[in-house]
Amino acid sequence: MDSGALFIYSLNADASIKSTTLFSAKHDRSTRLGALDNFGVSLAGVGDIDGDGVPDVAVGAHKYDDPASGRKNVGCVYLCFLSSKGMPKRCDRLAPAKEGAFSTSYPVLRTNDYFGVSLARLGDADGDGVSELLVGASGDDDGGSRSGAAYALFFTKDATVTKFHKVGARDAALGLRAGDHFGASVAADGRRVAVGADSARNSARDGAGAVLLLTFGANYELESASRVDSVTGGGPPLDANDRFGSSVASFGDGLFFVGARYDDDAGFDGGAVYRLAIADANCPPPVDDPETPYEPRDGSRAPPSEPDAANVVLAVAGVGLAAVVAVVCVNRRSAAAHAARGRAQQSRGSTSCAMESPARAVELGRVRDDDASATLV
């Protein structure tokens, strides 16, 4: 029951479904998936790790129970190697070199940490040909019950974790508190990262949510952080239990989309999606310039070569039909129209590049079915 599965869709040129492949524990007993593991709660493309010409995928199972410690719901991440037909050849669980023994190279996970609840591909900081992985653990307790955390994992082609960097409540710049669920969602754009804390309290509004904009160093250690919510960072007005940050997705060049799955503007729990543009000291090109190719400015050797399609699906799947339709094709609204709706508009008039660090929100717009900035298809 609720062990989870992975569905792999092969698409035709017109985006219709050509074929569907199902992978679960019954196809590969070595995964050791059990009831309630929730394999498939998160996905991230990780490139072609085994060199067979077929991209591979990381899969989260945030309620995995650790057999060595007996701890429940610690969570884990699987690395699934795909064949040319789309079927996983095998799925290896990311783990330390020696299981069952204390390791400084692998996180110490506790009951209900929910490690793997969200995933995003990073660049290849150590140059070993394998991209690092950002992993959310929204149940981490370092700052009180379920304050949350996120990990940058370094691992090899055989799924052995060699080191990690943890970001959480012990980083005072984040300002995390009990119940924030930091790590509920993650997205990466080079060394710029957005992490959702969808249960964060804003002013007197429990569960309004927040997004933390992080800047990582060359080895994905935390360098700076800023917060976007209803009272700081130029965030949108939010109500209690909107869950802003329940999903995030990166479209490159400092452009993120943020889900607020329980927003009530379109009806009870109808959901909403926000378009968030950021600026930082890396000085990205304008986010509305379709001719500017994505080029990493973080020094990483193998950044994501495409938007993380798995996380894009997760970002829109739970936020209401209207938002799903509207997010398909988004056009930039004029500066005057943005001002009329009370949105901050990034100035494009200057050729200088003196942008602040840490990252900050420079534009935030709501995507919805009655918004003229969205083209419905």
Short mmCIF file of C-alpha atoms in Angstrom, two decimals:
data_model
loop_
_atom_site.label_atom_id
_atom_site.label_comp_id
_atom_site.label_asym_id
_atom_site.label_seq_id
_atom_site.Cartn_x
_atom_site.Cartn_y
_atom_site.Cartn_z
CA MET A 1 0.00 0.00 0.00
CA ASP A 2 1.32 3.44 -1.01
CA SER A 3 4.77 2.05 -1.84
CA GLY A 4 4.77 4.21 -4.96
CA ALA A 5 5.66 3.83 -8.61
CA LEU A 6 7.26 5.63 -11.53
CA PHE A 7 5.34 6.27 -14.76
CA ILE A 8 7.47 7.14 -17.79
CA TYR A 9 5.70 8.69 -20.77
CA SER A 10 7.11 8.72 -24.29
CA LEU A 11 5.59 11.60 -26.27
CA ASN A 12 4.91 12.23 -29.93
CA ALA A 13 5.90 15.48 -31.62
CA ASP A 14 2.46 16.95 -30.89
CA ALA A 15 2.87 16.13 -27.16
CA SER A 16 0.35 13.29 -27.29
CA ILE A 17 1.30 10.14 -25.37
CA LYS A 18 3.07 7.55 -27.48
CA SER A 19 3.65 4.96 -24.77
CA THR A 20 3.57 4.55 -21.00
CA THR A 21 5.95 2.54 -18.86
CA LEU A 22 5.27 1.60 -15.23
CA PHE A 23 8.08 0.83 -12.81
CA SER A 24 7.52 -0.23 -9.21
CA ALA A 25 8.93 -2.54 -6.54
CA LYS A 26 7.57 -5.63 -8.27
CA HIS A 27 9.80 -4.90 -11.27
CA ASP A 28 12.97 -4.62 -9.19
CA ARG A 29 12.96 -6.20 -5.75
CA SER A 30 16.44 -4.82 -5.06
CA THR A 31 14.90 -1.39 -4.44
CA ARG A 32 13.51 -2.80 -1.17
CA LEU A 33 10.50 -0.51 -1.40
CA GLY A 34 7.88 -1.11 1.24
CA ALA A 35 4.36 -0.03 2.09
CA LEU A 36 3.95 3.73 2.56
CA ASP A 37 7.42 4.58 1.17
CA ASN A 38 5.86 6.98 -1.38
CA PHE A 39 8.41 6.24 -4.11
CA GLY A 40 7.80 8.89 -6.80
CA VAL A 41 6.89 11.78 -4.50
CA SER A 42 9.57 13.83 -6.32
CA LEU A 43 11.57 13.57 -9.52
CA ALA A 44 14.59 15.25 -11.07
CA GLY A 45 16.40 14.61 -14.32
CA VAL A 46 20.11 14.07 -13.64
CA GLY A 47 21.51 13.69 -17.15
CA ASP A 48 23.13 10.60 -18.63
CA ILE A 49 25.09 9.23 -15.68
CA ASP A 50 25.93 5.77 -17.01
CA GLY A 51 27.00 7.00 -20.46
CA ASP A 52 24.50 4.99 -22.53
CA GLY A 53 23.08 8.05 -24.26
CA VAL A 54 19.82 7.97 -22.31
CA PRO A 55 19.09 10.52 -19.55
CA ASP A 56 18.61 9.10 -16.07
CA VAL A 57 16.37 10.24 -13.23
CA ALA A 58 16.45 10.66 -9.45
CA VAL A 59 13.32 9.59 -7.57
CA GLY A 60 12.38 10.52 -4.00
CA ALA A 61 10.72 8.21 -1.48
CA HIS A 62 10.24 10.50 1.50
CA LYS A 63 8.59 7.94 3.79
CA TYR A 64 11.21 5.24 3.40
CA ASP A 65 11.99 3.46 6.69
CA ASP A 66 15.65 2.89 7.53
CA PRO A 67 16.09 -0.84 8.29
CA ALA A 68 19.48 -0.30 9.94
CA SER A 69 18.31 2.20 12.56
CA GLY A 70 14.64 1.25 12.67
CA ARG A 71 13.68 4.90 12.18
CA LYS A 72 10.44 5.53 10.32
CA ASN A 73 9.89 7.99 7.47
CA VAL A 74 13.53 9.06 7.26
CA GLY A 75 13.26 9.14 3.47
CA CYS A 76 15.68 8.32 0.68
CA VAL A 77 16.49 8.99 -2.97
CA TYR A 78 16.89 6.45 -5.77
CA LEU A 79 18.99 6.86 -8.89
CA CYS A 80 17.16 5.15 -11.76
CA PHE A 81 19.11 4.30 -14.91
CA LEU A 82 16.85 4.27 -17.96
CA SER A 83 17.12 2.16 -21.10
CA SER A 84 16.49 3.39 -24.65
CA LYS A 85 12.94 2.05 -24.31
CA GLY A 86 12.31 4.20 -21.25
CA MET A 87 12.26 1.36 -18.72
CA PRO A 88 14.59 1.62 -15.72
CA LYS A 89 17.39 -0.91 -16.04
CA ARG A 90 17.84 -0.62 -12.29
CA CYS A 91 17.25 1.80 -9.44
CA ASP A 92 20.04 2.23 -6.88
CA ARG A 93 19.40 3.94 -3.57
CA LEU A 94 21.78 6.79 -2.81
CA ALA A 95 23.70 5.63 0.23
CA PRO A 96 27.08 5.89 1.98
CA ALA A 97 29.91 3.58 0.95
CA LYS A 98 29.28 1.33 3.97
CA GLU A 99 25.69 0.93 5.09
CA GLY A 100 24.84 0.42 8.73
CA ALA A 101 27.91 2.28 9.97
CA PHE A 102 28.31 5.93 10.94
CA SER A 103 29.45 7.97 7.97
CA THR A 104 30.42 11.61 7.75
CA SER A 105 29.70 11.55 4.03
CA TYR A 106 25.96 10.86 4.37
CA PRO A 107 23.34 12.84 6.33
CA VAL A 108 22.25 11.59 9.74
CA LEU A 109 18.52 11.23 9.20
CA ARG A 110 15.90 10.92 11.91
CA THR A 111 12.32 9.77 12.17
CA ASN A 112 9.94 11.85 10.02
CA ASP A 113 12.70 13.88 8.32
CA TYR A 114 11.03 13.20 4.92
CA PHE A 115 14.37 13.31 3.11
CA GLY A 116 13.63 13.22 -0.64
CA VAL A 117 10.28 15.01 -0.51
CA SER A 118 11.66 17.35 -3.19
CA LEU A 119 14.54 17.16 -5.68
CA ALA A 120 16.39 19.44 -8.09
CA ARG A 121 19.47 18.96 -10.24
CA LEU A 122 22.51 21.12 -9.50
CA GLY A 123 25.71 21.52 -11.53
CA ASP A 124 28.82 19.34 -11.40
CA ALA A 125 30.92 21.23 -8.87
CA ASP A 126 33.58 18.53 -8.38
CA GLY A 127 34.01 17.73 -12.07
CA ASP A 128 33.40 13.99 -11.77
CA GLY A 129 30.85 13.91 -14.59
CA VAL A 130 27.90 13.54 -12.21
CA SER A 131 25.69 16.51 -11.37
CA GLU A 132 25.04 17.15 -7.71
CA LEU A 133 21.51 16.94 -6.34
CA LEU A 134 19.49 19.24 -4.09
CA VAL A 135 17.28 17.26 -1.72
CA GLY A 136 14.53 18.62 0.50
CA ALA A 137 13.85 17.22 3.97
CA SER A 138 10.84 19.19 5.17
CA GLY A 139 10.51 17.25 8.43
CA ASP A 140 14.00 18.00 9.78
CA ASP A 141 13.84 19.16 13.41
CA ASP A 142 16.99 21.24 13.88
CA GLY A 143 14.90 24.39 14.45
CA GLY A 144 12.00 22.69 16.17
CA SER A 145 9.50 20.15 14.91
CA ARG A 146 9.46 20.13 11.09
CA SER A 147 11.41 23.33 10.63
CA GLY A 148 12.92 21.63 7.59
CA ALA A 149 16.23 21.39 5.74
CA ALA A 150 17.78 20.92 2.31
CA TYR A 151 20.91 19.05 1.30
CA ALA A 152 23.35 19.38 -1.60
CA LEU A 153 24.43 15.78 -2.25
CA PHE A 154 27.62 14.76 -4.04
CA PHE A 155 27.56 11.19 -5.36
CA THR A 156 29.27 8.88 -7.82
CA LYS A 157 28.01 6.93 -10.82
CA ASP A 158 27.39 3.91 -8.61
CA ALA A 159 25.08 5.95 -6.31
CA THR A 160 27.59 6.26 -3.48
CA VAL A 161 27.23 9.55 -1.61
CA THR A 162 30.68 11.06 -1.03
CA LYS A 163 29.79 14.28 0.80
CA PHE A 164 26.98 16.72 1.44
CA HIS A 165 26.20 20.26 2.57
CA LYS A 166 23.16 20.85 4.76
CA VAL A 167 21.14 24.05 4.83
CA GLY A 168 18.64 24.44 7.65
CA ALA A 169 17.73 26.04 10.96
CA ARG A 170 21.36 26.14 12.11
CA ASP A 171 21.94 28.72 9.39
CA ALA A 172 20.70 31.80 11.21
CA ALA A 173 20.25 33.76 7.98
CA LEU A 174 17.27 31.57 7.07
CA GLY A 175 15.28 32.48 10.18
CA LEU A 176 13.54 29.10 10.25
CA ARG A 177 11.05 28.14 12.95
CA ALA A 178 9.20 25.02 13.98
CA GLY A 179 6.56 24.01 11.47
CA ASP A 180 7.96 25.97 8.51
CA HIS A 181 8.50 22.84 6.34
CA PHE A 182 11.54 24.38 4.65
CA GLY A 183 12.49 21.98 1.84
CA ALA A 184 8.92 21.19 0.87
CA SER A 185 9.98 22.18 -2.64
CA VAL A 186 13.32 22.99 -4.29
CA ALA A 187 14.46 24.40 -7.63
CA ALA A 188 17.89 25.39 -8.89
CA ASP A 189 19.22 27.83 -11.46
CA GLY A 190 22.98 27.33 -11.37
CA ARG A 191 24.06 28.36 -7.88
CA ARG A 192 20.84 30.29 -7.32
CA VAL A 193 18.30 28.16 -5.51
CA ALA A 194 14.69 28.60 -4.45
CA VAL A 195 13.44 26.53 -1.50
CA GLY A 196 9.82 26.49 -0.42
CA ALA A 197 8.76 26.66 3.23
CA ASP A 198 5.08 26.25 2.55
CA SER A 199 3.88 26.17 6.15
CA ALA A 200 5.79 29.25 7.30
CA ARG A 201 3.93 31.76 9.44
CA ASN A 202 3.76 35.31 8.07
CA SER A 203 2.65 37.95 10.55
CA ALA A 204 -0.42 36.36 12.16
CA ARG A 205 -1.14 34.06 9.22
CA ASP A 206 -0.28 30.42 9.90
CA GLY A 207 0.63 28.42 6.83
CA ALA A 208 0.76 31.41 4.48
CA GLY A 209 4.12 30.12 3.27
CA ALA A 210 7.43 31.53 2.07
CA VAL A 211 10.23 30.98 -0.44
CA LEU A 212 13.89 31.29 0.53
CA LEU A 213 16.21 32.50 -2.23
CA LEU A 214 19.68 31.08 -1.63
CA THR A 215 23.04 31.70 -3.24
CA PHE A 216 25.52 28.81 -3.06
CA GLY A 217 29.30 28.88 -3.30
CA ALA A 218 31.38 26.92 -5.79
CA ASN A 219 30.94 23.72 -3.74
CA TYR A 220 27.28 24.40 -2.91
CA GLU A 221 27.90 25.72 0.56
CA LEU A 222 25.48 28.45 1.62
CA GLU A 223 26.73 31.98 0.93
CA SER A 224 23.63 34.13 1.34
CA ALA A 225 19.88 33.94 1.79
CA SER A 226 16.84 36.15 1.46
CA ARG A 227 13.17 35.51 2.14
CA VAL A 228 10.08 36.20 0.03
CA ASP A 229 6.72 36.12 1.81
CA SER A 230 3.75 38.40 2.41
CA VAL A 231 5.70 40.78 4.68
CA THR A 232 9.31 40.63 3.44
CA GLY A 233 11.20 40.46 0.17
CA GLY A 234 8.50 41.99 -2.00
CA GLY A 235 6.26 38.96 -1.75
CA PRO A 236 2.54 38.82 -2.59
CA PRO A 237 -0.30 39.35 -0.12
CA LEU A 238 -1.03 35.94 1.36
CA ASP A 239 -3.74 34.51 3.56
CA ALA A 240 -3.49 31.80 6.21
CA ASN A 241 -2.92 28.35 4.73
CA ASP A 242 -2.23 29.56 1.18
CA ARG A 243 0.93 27.40 1.26
CA PHE A 244 2.99 29.72 -0.93
CA GLY A 245 6.11 27.69 -1.76
CA SER A 246 4.37 24.33 -1.92
CA SER A 247 6.05 23.95 -5.31
CA VAL A 248 8.81 25.80 -7.14
CA ALA A 249 10.26 25.42 -10.63
CA SER A 250 13.19 27.12 -12.35
CA PHE A 251 13.07 28.32 -15.95
CA GLY A 252 16.63 29.67 -15.96
CA ASP A 253 18.01 33.21 -15.98
CA GLY A 254 16.61 34.01 -12.55
CA LEU A 255 13.01 33.12 -13.39
CA PHE A 256 11.08 30.89 -10.99
CA PHE A 257 7.44 29.87 -10.70
CA VAL A 258 5.99 29.37 -7.23
CA GLY A 259 2.85 27.42 -6.37
CA ALA A 260 0.40 28.33 -3.62
CA ARG A 261 -1.82 25.29 -3.77
CA TYR A 262 -4.43 26.35 -1.19
CA ASP A 263 -4.96 29.93 -2.38
CA ASP A 264 -8.69 30.71 -2.23
CA ASP A 265 -9.10 33.52 -4.77
CA ALA A 266 -10.62 31.16 -7.34
CA GLY A 267 -12.64 29.32 -4.72
CA PHE A 268 -11.80 27.22 -1.69
CA ASP A 269 -8.31 25.73 -2.19
CA GLY A 270 -8.46 26.64 -5.89
CA GLY A 271 -4.72 27.36 -5.92
CA ALA A 272 -2.47 29.88 -7.64
CA VAL A 273 0.91 30.18 -9.34
CA TYR A 274 3.25 33.17 -9.05
CA ARG A 275 5.95 34.23 -11.49
CA LEU A 276 9.04 35.32 -9.57
CA ALA A 277 12.03 37.00 -11.22
CA ILE A 278 15.17 37.56 -9.17
CA ALA A 279 18.43 39.44 -9.56
CA ASP A 280 21.77 38.89 -7.88
CA ALA A 281 25.44 39.68 -8.26
CA ASN A 282 25.79 37.17 -11.11
CA CYS A 283 23.84 39.63 -13.29
CA PRO A 284 21.58 37.45 -15.44
CA PRO A 285 20.26 38.70 -18.79
CA PRO A 286 16.70 40.06 -18.83
CA VAL A 287 14.21 37.28 -18.12
CA ASP A 288 11.95 38.47 -20.93
CA ASP A 289 14.58 38.15 -23.68
CA PRO A 290 13.77 34.92 -25.58
CA GLU A 291 16.89 35.26 -27.71
CA THR A 292 19.30 35.10 -24.78
CA PRO A 293 20.51 31.51 -24.34
CA TYR A 294 20.88 30.02 -20.90
CA GLU A 295 24.51 30.18 -19.89
CA PRO A 296 25.54 29.35 -16.32
CA ARG A 297 27.43 32.07 -14.52
CA ASP A 298 28.38 29.95 -11.54
CA GLY A 299 31.51 28.17 -12.81
CA SER A 300 29.87 24.74 -12.68
CA ARG A 301 30.94 22.30 -15.35
CA ALA A 302 27.64 20.62 -16.12
CA PRO A 303 24.60 22.68 -15.21
CA PRO A 304 21.10 21.47 -16.05
CA SER A 305 20.78 21.61 -19.83
CA GLU A 306 17.02 21.90 -19.76
CA PRO A 307 14.28 22.99 -17.34
CA ASP A 308 13.65 20.24 -14.83
CA ALA A 309 10.58 18.76 -16.49
CA ALA A 310 9.80 16.50 -13.55
CA ASN A 311 9.65 19.41 -11.14
CA VAL A 312 7.69 21.51 -13.63
CA VAL A 313 4.96 18.89 -13.60
CA LEU A 314 4.98 18.79 -9.82
CA ALA A 315 4.88 22.56 -9.71
CA VAL A 316 1.57 22.85 -11.52
CA ALA A 317 -0.14 19.58 -10.74
CA GLY A 318 -1.56 20.56 -7.37
CA VAL A 319 -2.57 24.17 -7.80
CA GLY A 320 -5.90 24.04 -9.57
CA LEU A 321 -7.03 23.63 -13.17
CA ALA A 322 -7.09 27.34 -13.95
CA ALA A 323 -3.46 27.75 -12.94
CA VAL A 324 -2.40 24.66 -14.88
CA VAL A 325 -3.96 26.03 -18.06
CA ALA A 326 -2.56 29.52 -17.56
CA VAL A 327 1.02 28.47 -16.91
CA VAL A 328 1.43 26.85 -20.31
CA CYS A 329 2.40 30.06 -22.10
CA VAL A 330 3.24 33.18 -20.12
CA ASN A 331 3.95 36.55 -21.72
CA ARG A 332 5.49 39.53 -20.01
CA ARG A 333 3.06 42.38 -19.24
CA SER A 334 4.10 45.98 -19.88
CA ALA A 335 5.61 48.06 -17.11
CA ALA A 336 2.50 50.22 -16.92
CA ALA A 337 0.21 47.24 -16.57
CA HIS A 338 2.40 45.76 -13.84
CA ALA A 339 2.39 49.06 -11.97
CA ALA A 340 -1.38 49.24 -12.24
CA ARG A 341 -1.62 45.90 -10.47
CA GLY A 342 0.83 46.96 -7.80
CA ARG A 343 3.69 44.78 -8.94
CA ALA A 344 7.35 45.66 -8.81
CA GLN A 345 8.78 46.06 -12.30
CA GLN A 346 12.46 45.52 -13.00
CA SER A 347 14.08 48.46 -14.74
CA ARG A 348 15.66 47.61 -18.09
CA GLY A 349 16.90 51.12 -18.90
CA SER A 350 20.39 50.83 -17.43
CA THR A 351 23.24 48.95 -19.04
CA SER A 352 25.08 48.70 -15.73
CA CYS A 353 25.05 45.47 -13.76
CA ALA A 354 25.30 46.50 -10.11
CA MET A 355 22.82 44.05 -8.64
CA GLU A 356 22.48 43.20 -5.01
CA SER A 357 23.63 40.03 -3.33
CA PRO A 358 21.95 38.03 -1.86
CA ALA A 359 19.35 37.34 -4.50
CA ARG A 360 16.26 39.48 -4.27
CA ALA A 361 12.86 39.50 -5.91
CA VAL A 362 12.65 42.16 -8.60
CA GLU A 363 9.33 41.15 -10.10
CA LEU A 364 6.50 39.05 -8.79
CA GLY A 365 3.32 38.47 -10.80
CA ARG A 366 0.37 36.17 -10.34
CA VAL A 367 -0.52 33.70 -13.08
CA ARG A 368 -4.22 32.92 -13.30
CA ASP A 369 -6.95 32.39 -15.87
CA ASP A 370 -8.22 35.99 -15.75
CA ASP A 371 -4.74 37.53 -16.08
CA ALA A 372 -3.97 39.22 -19.39
CA SER A 373 -0.29 38.31 -18.98
CA ALA A 374 -1.18 34.66 -19.54
CA THR A 375 -1.98 33.25 -22.95
CA LEU A 376 -4.43 30.38 -22.70
CA VAL A 377 -3.92 27.51 -25.10
#
